[in-house]
Coordinates of C-alpha atoms in Angstrom, one line a residue:
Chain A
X1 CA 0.0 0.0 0.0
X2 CA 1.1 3.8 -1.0
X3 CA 0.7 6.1 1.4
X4 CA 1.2 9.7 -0.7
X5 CA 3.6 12.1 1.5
X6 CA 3.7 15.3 -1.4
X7 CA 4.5 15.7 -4.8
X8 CA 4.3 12.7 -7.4
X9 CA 6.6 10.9 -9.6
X10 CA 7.9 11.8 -12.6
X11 CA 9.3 10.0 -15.2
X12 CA 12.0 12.9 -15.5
X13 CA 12.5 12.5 -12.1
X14 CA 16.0 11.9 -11.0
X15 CA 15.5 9.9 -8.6
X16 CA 14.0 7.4 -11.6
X17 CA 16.5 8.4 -14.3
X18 CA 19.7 8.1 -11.9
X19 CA 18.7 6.4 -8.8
X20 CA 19.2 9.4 -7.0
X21 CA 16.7 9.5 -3.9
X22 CA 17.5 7.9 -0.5
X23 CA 15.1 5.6 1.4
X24 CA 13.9 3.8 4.6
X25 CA 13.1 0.8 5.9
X26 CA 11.6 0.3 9.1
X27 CA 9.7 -2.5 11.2
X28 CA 6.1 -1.4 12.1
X29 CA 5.0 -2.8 15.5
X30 CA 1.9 -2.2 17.4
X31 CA 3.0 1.1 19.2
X32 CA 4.2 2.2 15.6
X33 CA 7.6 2.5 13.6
X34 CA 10.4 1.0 15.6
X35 CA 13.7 3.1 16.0
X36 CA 11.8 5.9 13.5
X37 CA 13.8 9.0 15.1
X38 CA 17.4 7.0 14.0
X39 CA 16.1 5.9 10.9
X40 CA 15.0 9.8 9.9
X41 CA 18.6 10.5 11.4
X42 CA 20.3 7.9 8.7
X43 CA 17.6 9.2 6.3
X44 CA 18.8 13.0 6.7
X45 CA 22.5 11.6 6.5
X46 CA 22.1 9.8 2.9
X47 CA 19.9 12.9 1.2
X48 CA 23.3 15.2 2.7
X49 CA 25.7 12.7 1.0
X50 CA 23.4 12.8 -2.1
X51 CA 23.0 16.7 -2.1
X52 CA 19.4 16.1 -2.0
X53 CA 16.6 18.2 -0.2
X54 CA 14.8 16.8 2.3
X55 CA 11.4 17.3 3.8
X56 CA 11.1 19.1 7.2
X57 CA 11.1 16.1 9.8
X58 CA 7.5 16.9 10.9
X59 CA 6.1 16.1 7.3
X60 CA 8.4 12.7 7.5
X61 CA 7.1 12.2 11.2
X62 CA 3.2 12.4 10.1
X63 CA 4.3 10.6 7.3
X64 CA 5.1 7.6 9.1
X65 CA 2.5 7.9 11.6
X66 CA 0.2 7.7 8.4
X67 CA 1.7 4.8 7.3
X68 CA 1.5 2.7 10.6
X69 CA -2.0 3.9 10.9
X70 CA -2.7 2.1 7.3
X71 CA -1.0 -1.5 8.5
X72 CA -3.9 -3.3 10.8
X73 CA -2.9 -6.4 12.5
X74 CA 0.8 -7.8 14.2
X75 CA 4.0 -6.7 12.7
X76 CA 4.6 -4.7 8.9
X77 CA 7.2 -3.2 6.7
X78 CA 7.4 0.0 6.3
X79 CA 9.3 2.2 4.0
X80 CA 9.9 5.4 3.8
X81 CA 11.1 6.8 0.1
X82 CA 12.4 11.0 -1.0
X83 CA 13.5 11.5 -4.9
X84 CA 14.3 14.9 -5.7
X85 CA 10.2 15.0 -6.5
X86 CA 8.3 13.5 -3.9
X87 CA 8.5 11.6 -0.9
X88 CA 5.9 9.1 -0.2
X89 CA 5.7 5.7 2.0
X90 CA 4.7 1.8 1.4
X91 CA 3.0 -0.4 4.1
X92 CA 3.2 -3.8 3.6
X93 CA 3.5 -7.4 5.8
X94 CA 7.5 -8.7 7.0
X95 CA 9.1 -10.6 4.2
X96 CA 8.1 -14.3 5.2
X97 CA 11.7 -14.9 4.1
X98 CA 12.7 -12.1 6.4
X99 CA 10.5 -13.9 9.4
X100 CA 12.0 -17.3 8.8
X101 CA 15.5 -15.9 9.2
X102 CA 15.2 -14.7 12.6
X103 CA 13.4 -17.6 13.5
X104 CA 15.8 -20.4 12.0
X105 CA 18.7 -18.5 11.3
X106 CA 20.6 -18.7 7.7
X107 CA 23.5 -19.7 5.6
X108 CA 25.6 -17.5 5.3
X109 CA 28.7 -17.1 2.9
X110 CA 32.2 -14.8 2.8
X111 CA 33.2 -12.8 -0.4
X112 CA 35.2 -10.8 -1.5
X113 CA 33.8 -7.1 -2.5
X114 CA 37.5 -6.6 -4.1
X115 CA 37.9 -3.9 -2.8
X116 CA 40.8 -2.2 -0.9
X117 CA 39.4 1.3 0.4
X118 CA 36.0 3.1 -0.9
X119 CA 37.0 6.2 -3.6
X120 CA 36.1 10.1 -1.5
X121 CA 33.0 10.2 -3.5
X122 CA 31.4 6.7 -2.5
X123 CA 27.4 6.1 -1.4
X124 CA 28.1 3.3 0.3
X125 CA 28.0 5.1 4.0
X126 CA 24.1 6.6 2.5
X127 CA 20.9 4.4 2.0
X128 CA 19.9 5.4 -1.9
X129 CA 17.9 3.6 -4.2
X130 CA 20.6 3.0 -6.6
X131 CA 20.3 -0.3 -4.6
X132 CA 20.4 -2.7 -7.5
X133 CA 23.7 -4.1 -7.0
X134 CA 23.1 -5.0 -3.1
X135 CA 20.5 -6.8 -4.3
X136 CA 22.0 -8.3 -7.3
X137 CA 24.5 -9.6 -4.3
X138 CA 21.8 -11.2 -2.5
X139 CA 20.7 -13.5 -5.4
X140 CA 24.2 -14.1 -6.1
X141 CA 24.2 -15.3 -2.6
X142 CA 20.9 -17.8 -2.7
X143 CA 22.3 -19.3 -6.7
X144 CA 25.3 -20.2 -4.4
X145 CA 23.0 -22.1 -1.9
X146 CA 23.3 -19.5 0.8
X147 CA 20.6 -16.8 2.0
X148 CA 23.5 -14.1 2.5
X149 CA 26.4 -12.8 2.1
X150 CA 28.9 -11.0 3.9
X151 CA 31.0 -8.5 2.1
X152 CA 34.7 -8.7 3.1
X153 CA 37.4 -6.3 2.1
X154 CA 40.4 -7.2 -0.2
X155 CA 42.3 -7.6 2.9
X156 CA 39.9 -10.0 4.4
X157 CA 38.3 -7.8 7.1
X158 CA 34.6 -7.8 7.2
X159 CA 32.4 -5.1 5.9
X160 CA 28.5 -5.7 6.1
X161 CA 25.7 -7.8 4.0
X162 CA 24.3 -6.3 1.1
X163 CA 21.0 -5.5 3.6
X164 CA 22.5 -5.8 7.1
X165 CA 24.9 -5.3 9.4
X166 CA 27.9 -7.9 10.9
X167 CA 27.3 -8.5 14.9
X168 CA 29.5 -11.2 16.4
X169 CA 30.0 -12.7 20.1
X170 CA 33.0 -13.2 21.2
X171 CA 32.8 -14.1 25.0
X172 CA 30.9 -11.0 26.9
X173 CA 31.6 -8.7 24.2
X174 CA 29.3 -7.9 21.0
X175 CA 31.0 -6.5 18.2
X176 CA 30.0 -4.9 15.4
X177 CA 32.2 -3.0 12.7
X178 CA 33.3 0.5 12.7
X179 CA 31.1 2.2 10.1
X180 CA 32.7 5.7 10.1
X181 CA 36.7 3.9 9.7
X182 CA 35.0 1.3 6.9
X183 CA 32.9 3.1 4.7
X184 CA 30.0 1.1 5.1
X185 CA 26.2 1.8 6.5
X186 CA 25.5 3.0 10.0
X187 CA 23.2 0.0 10.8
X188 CA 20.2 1.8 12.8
X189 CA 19.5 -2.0 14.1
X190 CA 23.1 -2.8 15.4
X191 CA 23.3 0.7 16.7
X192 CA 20.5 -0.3 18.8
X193 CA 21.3 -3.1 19.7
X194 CA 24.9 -2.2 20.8
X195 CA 23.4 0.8 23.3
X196 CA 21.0 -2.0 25.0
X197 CA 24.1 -4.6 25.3
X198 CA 24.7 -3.9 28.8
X199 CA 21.1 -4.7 29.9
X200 CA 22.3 -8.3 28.8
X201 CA 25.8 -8.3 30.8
X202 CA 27.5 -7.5 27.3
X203 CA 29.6 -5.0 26.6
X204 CA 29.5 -3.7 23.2
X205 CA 32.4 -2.7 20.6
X206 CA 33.3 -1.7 17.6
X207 CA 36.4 -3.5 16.4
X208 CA 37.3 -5.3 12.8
X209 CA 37.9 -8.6 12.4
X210 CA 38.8 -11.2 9.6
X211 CA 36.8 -13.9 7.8
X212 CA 39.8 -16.3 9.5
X213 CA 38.9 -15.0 12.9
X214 CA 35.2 -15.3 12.4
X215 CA 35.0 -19.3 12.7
X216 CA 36.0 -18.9 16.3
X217 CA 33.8 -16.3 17.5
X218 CA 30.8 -17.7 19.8
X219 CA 27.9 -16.4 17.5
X220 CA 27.6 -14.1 14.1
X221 CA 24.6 -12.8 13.3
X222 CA 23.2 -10.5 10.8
X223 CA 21.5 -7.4 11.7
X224 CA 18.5 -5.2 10.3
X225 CA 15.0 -3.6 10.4
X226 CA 13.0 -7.0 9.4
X227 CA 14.9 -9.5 9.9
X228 CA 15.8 -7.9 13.5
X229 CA 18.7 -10.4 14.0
X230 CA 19.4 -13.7 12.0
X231 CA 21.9 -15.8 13.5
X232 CA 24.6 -17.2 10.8
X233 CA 24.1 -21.2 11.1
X234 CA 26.3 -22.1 8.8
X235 CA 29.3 -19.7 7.8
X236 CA 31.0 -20.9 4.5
X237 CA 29.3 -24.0 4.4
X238 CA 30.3 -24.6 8.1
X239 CA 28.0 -26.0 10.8
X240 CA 27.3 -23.6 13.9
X241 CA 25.2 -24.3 16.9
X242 CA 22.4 -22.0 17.6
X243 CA 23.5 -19.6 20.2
X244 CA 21.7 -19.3 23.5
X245 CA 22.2 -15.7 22.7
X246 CA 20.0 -15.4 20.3
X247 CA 16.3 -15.4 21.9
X248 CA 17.7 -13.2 24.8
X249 CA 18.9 -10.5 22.2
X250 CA 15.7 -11.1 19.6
X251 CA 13.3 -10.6 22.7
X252 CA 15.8 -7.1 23.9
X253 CA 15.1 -5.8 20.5
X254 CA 11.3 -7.0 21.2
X255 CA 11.2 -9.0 18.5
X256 CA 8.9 -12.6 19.7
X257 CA 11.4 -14.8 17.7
X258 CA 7.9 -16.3 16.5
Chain B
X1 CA 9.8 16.1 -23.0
X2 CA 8.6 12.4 -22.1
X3 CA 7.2 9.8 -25.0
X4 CA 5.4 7.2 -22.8
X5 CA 5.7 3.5 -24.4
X6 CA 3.7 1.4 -22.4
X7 CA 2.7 0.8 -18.4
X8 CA 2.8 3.8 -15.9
X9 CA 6.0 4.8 -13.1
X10 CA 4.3 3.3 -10.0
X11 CA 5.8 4.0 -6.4
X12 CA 6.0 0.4 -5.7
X13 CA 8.0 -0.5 -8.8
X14 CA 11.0 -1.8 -8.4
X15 CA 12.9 0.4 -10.6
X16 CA 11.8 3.2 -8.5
X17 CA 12.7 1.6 -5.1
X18 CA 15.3 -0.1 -6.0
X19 CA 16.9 1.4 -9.0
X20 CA 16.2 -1.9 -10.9
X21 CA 15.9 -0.8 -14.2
X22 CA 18.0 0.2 -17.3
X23 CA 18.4 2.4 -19.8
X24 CA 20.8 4.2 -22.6
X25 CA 21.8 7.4 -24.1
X26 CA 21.6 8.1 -27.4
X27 CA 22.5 11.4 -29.7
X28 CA 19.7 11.8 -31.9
X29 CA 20.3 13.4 -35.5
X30 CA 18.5 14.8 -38.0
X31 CA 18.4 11.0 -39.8
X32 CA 17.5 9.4 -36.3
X33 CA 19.3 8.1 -33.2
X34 CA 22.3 6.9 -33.7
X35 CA 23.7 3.6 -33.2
X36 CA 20.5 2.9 -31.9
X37 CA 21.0 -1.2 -33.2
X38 CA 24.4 -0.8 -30.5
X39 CA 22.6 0.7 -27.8
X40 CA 19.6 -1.8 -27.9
X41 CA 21.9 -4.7 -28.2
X42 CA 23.4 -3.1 -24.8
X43 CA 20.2 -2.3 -23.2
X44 CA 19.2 -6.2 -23.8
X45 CA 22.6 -7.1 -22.1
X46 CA 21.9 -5.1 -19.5
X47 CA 18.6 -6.2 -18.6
X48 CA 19.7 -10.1 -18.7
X49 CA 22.1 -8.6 -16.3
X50 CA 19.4 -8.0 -14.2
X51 CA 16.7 -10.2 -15.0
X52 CA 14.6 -7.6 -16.0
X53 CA 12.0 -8.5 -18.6
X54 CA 12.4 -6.1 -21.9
X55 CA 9.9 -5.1 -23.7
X56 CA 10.2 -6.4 -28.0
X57 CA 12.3 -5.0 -30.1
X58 CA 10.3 -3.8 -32.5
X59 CA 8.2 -1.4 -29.8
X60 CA 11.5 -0.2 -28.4
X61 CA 12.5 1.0 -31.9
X62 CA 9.0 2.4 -32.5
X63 CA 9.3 4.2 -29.2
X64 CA 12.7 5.6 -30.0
X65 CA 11.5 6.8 -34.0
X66 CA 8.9 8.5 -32.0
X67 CA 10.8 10.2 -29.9
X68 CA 13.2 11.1 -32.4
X69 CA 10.0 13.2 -34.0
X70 CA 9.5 14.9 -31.3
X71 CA 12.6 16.4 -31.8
X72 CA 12.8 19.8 -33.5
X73 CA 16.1 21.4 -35.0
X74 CA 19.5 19.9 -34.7
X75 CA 21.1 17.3 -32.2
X76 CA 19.0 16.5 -29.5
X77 CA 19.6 13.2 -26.1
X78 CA 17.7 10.7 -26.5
X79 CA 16.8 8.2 -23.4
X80 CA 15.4 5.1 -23.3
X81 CA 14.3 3.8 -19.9
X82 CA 12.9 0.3 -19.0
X83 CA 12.0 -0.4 -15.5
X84 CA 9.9 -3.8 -14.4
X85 CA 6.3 -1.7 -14.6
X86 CA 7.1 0.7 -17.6
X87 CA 9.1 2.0 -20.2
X88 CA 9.8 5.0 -22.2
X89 CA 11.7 7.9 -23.7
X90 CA 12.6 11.3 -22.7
X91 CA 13.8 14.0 -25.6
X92 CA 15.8 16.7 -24.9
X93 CA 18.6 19.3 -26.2
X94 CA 22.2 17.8 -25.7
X95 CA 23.6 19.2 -22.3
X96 CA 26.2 22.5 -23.3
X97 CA 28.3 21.1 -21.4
X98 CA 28.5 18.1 -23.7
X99 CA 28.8 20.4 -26.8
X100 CA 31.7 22.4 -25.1
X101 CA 33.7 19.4 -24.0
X102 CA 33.4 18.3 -27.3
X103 CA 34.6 21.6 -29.0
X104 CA 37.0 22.5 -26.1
X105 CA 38.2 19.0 -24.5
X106 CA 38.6 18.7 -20.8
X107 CA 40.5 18.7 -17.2
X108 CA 40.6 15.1 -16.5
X109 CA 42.0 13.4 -13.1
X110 CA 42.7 10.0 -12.2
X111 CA 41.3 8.5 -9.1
X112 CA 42.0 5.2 -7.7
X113 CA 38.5 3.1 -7.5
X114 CA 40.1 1.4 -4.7
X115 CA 39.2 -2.1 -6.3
X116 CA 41.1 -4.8 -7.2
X117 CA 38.7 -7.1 -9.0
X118 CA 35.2 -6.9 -9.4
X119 CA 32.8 -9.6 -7.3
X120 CA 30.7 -11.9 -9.0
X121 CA 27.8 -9.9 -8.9
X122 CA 28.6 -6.7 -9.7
X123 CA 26.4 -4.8 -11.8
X124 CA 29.1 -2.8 -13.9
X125 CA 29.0 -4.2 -17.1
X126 CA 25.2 -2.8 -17.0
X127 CA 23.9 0.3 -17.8
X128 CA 21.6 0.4 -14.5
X129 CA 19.6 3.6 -13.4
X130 CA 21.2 2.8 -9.5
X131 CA 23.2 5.8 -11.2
X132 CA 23.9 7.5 -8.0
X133 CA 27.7 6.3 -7.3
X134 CA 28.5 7.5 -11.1
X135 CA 26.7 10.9 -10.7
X136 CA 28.7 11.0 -7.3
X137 CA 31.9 10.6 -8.6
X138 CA 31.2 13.1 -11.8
X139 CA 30.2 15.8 -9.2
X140 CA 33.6 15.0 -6.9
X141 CA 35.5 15.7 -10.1
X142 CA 34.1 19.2 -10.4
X143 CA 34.7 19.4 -6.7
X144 CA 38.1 19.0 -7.3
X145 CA 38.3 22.0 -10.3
X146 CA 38.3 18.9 -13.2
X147 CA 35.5 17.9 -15.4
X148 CA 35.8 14.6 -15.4
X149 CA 37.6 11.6 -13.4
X150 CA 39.3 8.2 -15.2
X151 CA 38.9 5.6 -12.4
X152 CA 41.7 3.6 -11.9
X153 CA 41.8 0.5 -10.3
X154 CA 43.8 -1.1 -7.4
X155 CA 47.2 -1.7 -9.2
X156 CA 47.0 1.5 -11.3
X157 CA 45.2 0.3 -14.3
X158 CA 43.0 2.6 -16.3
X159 CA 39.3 1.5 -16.3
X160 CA 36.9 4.3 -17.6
X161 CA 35.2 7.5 -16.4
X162 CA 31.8 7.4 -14.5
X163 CA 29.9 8.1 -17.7
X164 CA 32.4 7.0 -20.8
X165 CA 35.4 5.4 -22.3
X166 CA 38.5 6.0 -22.2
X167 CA 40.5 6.2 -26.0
X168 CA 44.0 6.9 -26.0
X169 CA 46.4 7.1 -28.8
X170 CA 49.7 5.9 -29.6
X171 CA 51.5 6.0 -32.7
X172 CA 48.7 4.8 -35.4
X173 CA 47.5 2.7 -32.3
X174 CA 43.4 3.6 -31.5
X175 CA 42.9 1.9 -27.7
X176 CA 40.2 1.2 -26.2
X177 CA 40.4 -1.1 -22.4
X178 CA 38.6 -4.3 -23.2
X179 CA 35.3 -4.5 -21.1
X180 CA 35.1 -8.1 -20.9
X181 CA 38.7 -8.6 -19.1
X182 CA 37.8 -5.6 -16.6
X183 CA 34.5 -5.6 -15.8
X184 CA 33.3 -2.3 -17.2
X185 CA 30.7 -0.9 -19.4
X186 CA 31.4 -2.0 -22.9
X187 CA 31.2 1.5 -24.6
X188 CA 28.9 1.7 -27.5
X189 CA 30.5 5.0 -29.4
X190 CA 34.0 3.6 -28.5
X191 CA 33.5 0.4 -29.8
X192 CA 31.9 2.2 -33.3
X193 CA 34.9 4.2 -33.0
X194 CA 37.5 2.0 -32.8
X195 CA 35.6 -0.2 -36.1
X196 CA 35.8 3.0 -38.0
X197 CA 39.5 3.7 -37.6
X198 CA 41.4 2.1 -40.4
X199 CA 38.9 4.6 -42.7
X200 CA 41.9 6.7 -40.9
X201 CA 44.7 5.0 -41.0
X202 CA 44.5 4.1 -37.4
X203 CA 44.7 0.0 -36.2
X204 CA 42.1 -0.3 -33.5
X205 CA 43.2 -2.7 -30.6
X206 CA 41.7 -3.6 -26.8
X207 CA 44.0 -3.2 -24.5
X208 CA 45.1 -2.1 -21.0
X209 CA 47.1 0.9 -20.0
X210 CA 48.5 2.1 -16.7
X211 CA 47.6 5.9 -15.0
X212 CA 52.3 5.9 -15.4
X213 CA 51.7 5.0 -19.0
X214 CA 49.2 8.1 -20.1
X215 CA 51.1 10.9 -20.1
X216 CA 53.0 9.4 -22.8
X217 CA 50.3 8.6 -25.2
X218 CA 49.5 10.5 -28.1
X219 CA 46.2 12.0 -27.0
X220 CA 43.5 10.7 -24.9
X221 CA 39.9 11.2 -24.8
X222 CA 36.2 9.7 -23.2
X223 CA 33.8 8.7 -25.8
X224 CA 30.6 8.8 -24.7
X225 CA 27.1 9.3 -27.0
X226 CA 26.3 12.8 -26.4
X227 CA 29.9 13.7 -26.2
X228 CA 31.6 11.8 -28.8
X229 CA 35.0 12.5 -27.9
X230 CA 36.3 14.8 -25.6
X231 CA 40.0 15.5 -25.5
X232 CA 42.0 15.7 -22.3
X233 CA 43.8 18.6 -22.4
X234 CA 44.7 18.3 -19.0
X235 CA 45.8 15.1 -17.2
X236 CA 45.5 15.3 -13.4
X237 CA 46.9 19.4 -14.0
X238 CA 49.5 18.7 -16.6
X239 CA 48.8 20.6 -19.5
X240 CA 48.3 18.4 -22.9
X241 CA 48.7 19.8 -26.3
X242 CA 45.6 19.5 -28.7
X243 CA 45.5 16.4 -30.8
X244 CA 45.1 17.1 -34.6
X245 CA 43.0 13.9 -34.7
X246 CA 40.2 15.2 -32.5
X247 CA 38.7 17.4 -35.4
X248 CA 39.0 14.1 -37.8
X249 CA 38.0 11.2 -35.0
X250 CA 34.6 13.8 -34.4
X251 CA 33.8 14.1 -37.9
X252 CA 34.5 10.5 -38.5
X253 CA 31.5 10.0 -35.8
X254 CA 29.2 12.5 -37.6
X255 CA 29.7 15.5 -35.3
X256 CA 30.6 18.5 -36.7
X257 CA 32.4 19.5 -33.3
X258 CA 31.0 23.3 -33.6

């Protein structure tokens, strides 16, 4: 479902001729969107990085509050979308894909993005809707048997998943990796999660790490809006054991694991 | 001006929130858009690419002769743009900035792409509307007083520029880098180019060329359609004199260069 914010598309638009518009997407529970202020935040980042007006907050705000008024029923997908000609929002149900993975987990697979540093001008730190090759990854991920990938640099330290961040366990202390130093996404998700660690006992981090070092971490998961966590149960083809972890940090992120 | 050729821009199609679509450039003339049998051939590749459905052939080249009427006067840009819910054309003068870098060459820079190989998945040899990254890298250019930028990748090899090919000369040597060995977008003008240039004298050949190796070469342009050729008269701030076979490469390709 469409839920108009102002203006309208246009097939001159930029943001359909060049991909140039920044987006949104955010898990819509019963008391509304979840984590909606740091999502606007990330939102307000990308449109900067892109040179692209913005809408005042407010309109966003109302915007979304329009949107999860529209969704009836448990949880919903919403996303919030600004091309240099409109901005507008869609309502829709979580993936079941997206539901499955934080239930049962996924296989997950290492590759290499070939890449040694991003160039000064890079998106990769904004959220736009040039989006096709992250999800040109993903399939590239599921024809190889997997249900993700994680991106690893040339030197074989890990980035992110075309759609999610890198969390990882490694006795009391949940990592994640160090968007500003990387180049890659602020995950509004891991973020989160990282600030409510020390409910849990956990003390959170941002530090890098290599695919070699990932094997013996105690759990990896993957981070983001829908999916909330999906623990990694197999990493390169590699059996893991479910983590104990992973039900205490699904329900701190109030997701029912269900 | 927009020539609609069939289905309508929705805000849940995929080409808008996702940038999964494709589309090419062409320089229309007063006897029709050129190398519009090249640029079709390239917009099917690009689609398979994607596994975006394409419309027939036949109602892409009626689309494209009527756009081409809606053209008044001299040279004009042609677009064609195919997302999974519509496609169509847009008309419009050629950019003056196109015209000038075509009459008066340019300030081109290297920049190091950072990337040592491309991944598996990677969308570059696709002429995708997830434009943003190219646009990105055009504008840092002109941030840093050039007009254009030659990406170069990890180990100093010349690849192209955000939006065209990179030509060099040396000797009666016409080169081209070959797209299938590096991952980037075959170029449709350089490739007619470089099957045009024994009507010259010149011996066409693919092959690669370091950022060291430039300065020595005999000229160097970026081929691109509404461009044609536009001569680096500057190479990351070194002065470059003007090559007598820019006035006789443009006419070659039909543009008068005024």
């Amino acid at each position: 479902m469409v839920i108009p914010g102002s203006g309208e598309l246009s097939p001159a638009d930029r943001g359909v001729l060049y991909g140039e518009g920044v987006f949104e997407t955010l898990h819509l529970r019963p008391d509304g969107p979840w984590l909606l202020n740091a999502h606007l935040d990330r939102l307000a980042r990308s449109a900067a990085l892109l040179e692209l007006p913005l809408p005042p907050r407010a309109e966003l705000t109302a915007l979304a509050a329009r949107a999860a008024q529209a969704r009836t029923g448990g949880e919903g997908a919403l996303r919030l979308i600004v091309t240099p000609a409109t901005f507008y929002a869609t309502v829709g149900a979580v993936p079941a894909t997206a539901r499955r993975q934080r239930r049962e987990g996924i296989k997950l697979i290492t590759a290499d993005l070939g890449l040694t540093a991003r160039p000064p001008w890079s998106l990769a730190t904004a959220k736009t809707i040039s989006y096709a090759e992250n999800l040109a990854a993903t399939r590239w991920a599921k024809d190889q048997g997997a249900d993700d990938v994680l991106w690893l640099r040339a030197d074989g330290h890990a980035l992110e998943a075309p759609t999610a961040s890198l969390i990882w366990l490694t006795g009391d202390t949940l990592c994640t990796v160090p968007p500003q130093q990387t180049g890659i996404l602020p995950g509004t998700t891991a973020a989160h999660l990282l600030s409510r660690a020390p409910e849990l006992g956990l003390r959170p981090e941002e530090r890098m790490i290599t695919a070699a070092d990932l094997p013996a971490t105690d759990a990896i998961w993957l981070a983001s809006s829908l999916r909330g966590l999906a623990e990694a149960r197999t990493l390169d083809g590699a059996a893991r054991a479910a983590s104990p972890w992973s039900p205490r940090l699904l329900a701190l992120l109030g997701f029912d694991g269900s």
